[in-house]
């Protein structure tokens, strides 16, 4: 509603973007301290975040609240002017090429995106983007023998 990316919210409340993705997906529980930070970021009370009856403030109010929070915490605010990069565009361009004919790690994909498009994407953001539709339907996720590192490869058609 307020056009804030997971990455920018994460940056503002001093966590990593995958934490925000896991919260949104309902995969992890949130502590009261982080709930209060997120609520402060959007200018609402922490208990409103769990209230399905609470009406979300209008977009302009949310943006004003975010700007107040950013100023009070002295967090970088360039993204409030829609200057945040479009990482999915870089990933889509990689998916259309031949780079992923061979299995690649998220770090290798991020390095290639940064080399070709100067996108500034992180390997965790690559993993997040490739885990969502429609991109997850285009790649096969392979695990190494030890199962620690995922590798991505275009699905064979």
CSV table of C-alpha atoms in Angstrom, one decimal:
chain,number,residue,atom,x,y,z
A,1,UNK,CA,0.0,0.0,0.0
A,2,UNK,CA,2.8,2.4,0.8
A,3,UNK,CA,5.1,1.1,-2.0
A,4,UNK,CA,7.9,0.1,0.4
A,5,UNK,CA,10.1,-2.8,-0.5
A,6,UNK,CA,11.0,-5.5,1.9
A,7,UNK,CA,14.6,-4.5,1.6
A,8,UNK,CA,13.9,-0.9,2.5
A,9,UNK,CA,11.8,-1.8,5.5
A,10,UNK,CA,14.5,-4.2,6.6
A,11,UNK,CA,17.1,-1.5,6.3
A,12,UNK,CA,15.0,0.9,8.3
A,13,UNK,CA,14.5,-1.5,11.2
A,14,UNK,CA,18.0,-3.0,11.1
A,15,UNK,CA,17.2,-6.6,10.0
A,16,UNK,CA,18.0,-8.5,6.8
A,17,UNK,CA,15.5,-8.6,3.9
A,18,UNK,CA,14.9,-12.4,4.2
A,19,UNK,CA,13.6,-11.8,7.7
A,20,UNK,CA,10.9,-9.5,6.3
A,21,UNK,CA,10.0,-12.1,3.6
A,22,UNK,CA,9.7,-14.8,6.2
A,23,UNK,CA,7.4,-12.6,8.3
A,24,UNK,CA,5.2,-11.8,5.3
A,25,UNK,CA,5.0,-15.5,4.4
A,26,UNK,CA,4.1,-16.4,8.0
A,27,UNK,CA,7.1,-18.7,8.3
A,28,UNK,CA,8.4,-17.1,11.6
A,29,UNK,CA,6.9,-15.3,14.5
A,30,UNK,CA,7.7,-11.7,15.3
A,31,UNK,CA,8.9,-10.5,18.7
A,32,UNK,CA,7.3,-7.5,20.3
A,33,UNK,CA,10.4,-5.3,19.9
A,34,UNK,CA,10.3,-5.8,16.1
A,35,UNK,CA,6.6,-5.4,15.9
A,36,UNK,CA,6.9,-2.1,17.7
A,37,UNK,CA,9.6,-1.0,15.2
A,38,UNK,CA,7.5,-1.9,12.2
A,39,UNK,CA,4.5,-0.2,13.7
A,40,UNK,CA,6.5,2.9,14.4
A,41,UNK,CA,7.8,2.8,10.8
A,42,UNK,CA,4.2,3.0,9.5
A,43,UNK,CA,3.0,5.3,12.2
A,44,UNK,CA,0.5,2.9,13.8
A,45,UNK,CA,0.2,1.2,17.1
A,46,UNK,CA,1.9,-2.3,17.4
A,47,UNK,CA,-1.5,-4.0,18.2
A,48,UNK,CA,-3.0,-2.6,15.0
A,49,UNK,CA,-0.7,-4.9,13.0
A,50,UNK,CA,-2.5,-8.0,14.4
A,51,UNK,CA,-6.0,-6.5,14.2
A,52,UNK,CA,-7.9,-7.6,11.1
A,53,UNK,CA,-10.6,-5.0,11.8
A,54,UNK,CA,-8.1,-2.1,11.7
A,55,UNK,CA,-8.4,0.1,8.7
A,56,UNK,CA,-5.1,0.7,7.0
A,57,UNK,CA,-4.4,4.5,6.8
A,58,UNK,CA,-4.5,6.0,3.3
A,59,UNK,CA,-1.3,5.8,1.2
A,60,UNK,CA,-0.4,9.4,1.7
A,61,UNK,CA,-0.7,9.1,5.5
A,62,UNK,CA,1.5,6.0,5.5
A,63,UNK,CA,4.1,7.8,3.3
A,64,UNK,CA,4.1,10.8,5.7
A,65,UNK,CA,4.5,8.5,8.7
A,66,UNK,CA,7.4,6.7,7.0
A,67,UNK,CA,9.1,10.0,6.3
A,68,UNK,CA,8.8,11.0,10.0
A,69,UNK,CA,10.2,7.7,11.1
A,70,UNK,CA,13.1,8.0,8.6
A,71,UNK,CA,13.9,11.5,9.8
A,72,UNK,CA,13.8,10.5,13.4
A,73,UNK,CA,16.1,7.5,12.9
A,74,UNK,CA,18.3,9.2,10.3
A,75,UNK,CA,17.9,6.3,7.9
A,76,UNK,CA,18.6,6.8,4.2
A,77,UNK,CA,15.4,7.9,2.5
A,78,UNK,CA,16.1,8.0,-1.2
A,79,UNK,CA,13.7,5.2,-1.8
A,80,UNK,CA,10.8,7.4,-0.7
A,81,UNK,CA,11.1,9.1,-4.0
A,82,UNK,CA,10.8,5.8,-5.9
A,83,UNK,CA,14.5,5.6,-6.5
A,84,UNK,CA,14.9,2.0,-5.5
A,85,UNK,CA,16.3,-0.3,-8.1
A,86,UNK,CA,14.0,-2.8,-9.9
A,87,UNK,CA,15.9,-6.0,-9.2
A,88,UNK,CA,13.3,-8.2,-10.8
A,89,UNK,CA,14.1,-6.6,-14.2
A,90,UNK,CA,17.7,-7.6,-13.9
A,91,UNK,CA,16.8,-11.2,-12.9
A,92,UNK,CA,14.3,-11.4,-15.8
A,93,UNK,CA,17.1,-10.4,-18.2
A,94,UNK,CA,19.4,-13.1,-16.8
A,95,UNK,CA,16.6,-15.7,-17.1
A,96,UNK,CA,16.2,-14.8,-20.8
A,97,UNK,CA,19.9,-15.3,-21.5
A,98,UNK,CA,22.1,-18.4,-21.4
A,99,UNK,CA,23.7,-17.7,-18.1
A,100,UNK,CA,21.5,-20.2,-16.2
A,101,UNK,CA,21.9,-23.1,-18.6
A,102,UNK,CA,24.5,-24.2,-16.1
A,103,UNK,CA,23.7,-24.4,-12.4
A,104,UNK,CA,24.6,-21.2,-10.6
A,105,UNK,CA,24.5,-20.1,-6.9
A,106,UNK,CA,22.6,-17.0,-5.9
A,107,UNK,CA,26.0,-15.3,-5.3
A,108,UNK,CA,27.1,-16.0,-8.9
A,109,UNK,CA,23.7,-14.7,-10.2
A,110,UNK,CA,24.0,-11.5,-8.1
A,111,UNK,CA,27.6,-11.0,-9.4
A,112,UNK,CA,26.5,-11.4,-13.0
A,113,UNK,CA,23.5,-9.0,-12.5
A,114,UNK,CA,25.8,-6.5,-10.9
A,115,UNK,CA,28.4,-6.9,-13.7
A,116,UNK,CA,25.9,-6.5,-16.5
A,117,UNK,CA,23.3,-4.1,-15.0
A,118,UNK,CA,25.1,-2.4,-12.1
A,119,UNK,CA,22.0,-3.3,-10.1
A,120,UNK,CA,23.5,-3.6,-6.6
A,121,UNK,CA,21.5,-6.8,-5.9
A,122,UNK,CA,22.5,-9.1,-3.1
A,123,UNK,CA,22.5,-12.9,-3.2
A,124,UNK,CA,19.7,-13.1,-0.6
A,125,UNK,CA,17.5,-10.8,-2.8
A,126,UNK,CA,18.3,-13.1,-5.8
A,127,UNK,CA,17.1,-16.1,-3.8
A,128,UNK,CA,14.0,-14.3,-2.7
A,129,UNK,CA,13.1,-13.3,-6.3
A,130,UNK,CA,13.7,-16.7,-7.7
A,131,UNK,CA,11.5,-18.3,-5.0
A,132,UNK,CA,8.4,-16.4,-6.2
A,133,UNK,CA,6.1,-16.8,-9.2
A,134,UNK,CA,6.5,-16.5,-12.1
A,135,UNK,CA,10.2,-17.0,-11.8
A,136,UNK,CA,10.1,-20.1,-9.6
A,137,UNK,CA,8.4,-21.9,-12.4
A,138,UNK,CA,11.3,-21.1,-14.8
A,139,UNK,CA,14.2,-22.4,-12.6
A,140,UNK,CA,15.1,-25.7,-11.0
A,141,UNK,CA,16.5,-25.5,-7.5
A,142,UNK,CA,19.4,-27.9,-7.0
A,143,UNK,CA,21.2,-28.5,-3.7
A,144,UNK,CA,24.8,-29.4,-3.3
A,145,UNK,CA,25.9,-32.7,-1.9
A,146,UNK,CA,26.1,-31.2,1.6
A,147,UNK,CA,22.7,-29.5,1.0
A,148,UNK,CA,23.9,-26.1,2.2
A,149,UNK,CA,24.1,-24.1,-1.1
A,150,UNK,CA,21.3,-23.9,-3.5
A,151,UNK,CA,22.1,-23.7,-7.2
A,152,UNK,CA,19.6,-22.4,-9.8
A,153,UNK,CA,19.3,-23.6,-13.4
A,154,UNK,CA,16.8,-22.9,-16.1
A,155,UNK,CA,14.3,-25.8,-16.4
A,156,UNK,CA,14.6,-27.9,-19.5
A,157,UNK,CA,11.6,-27.5,-21.8
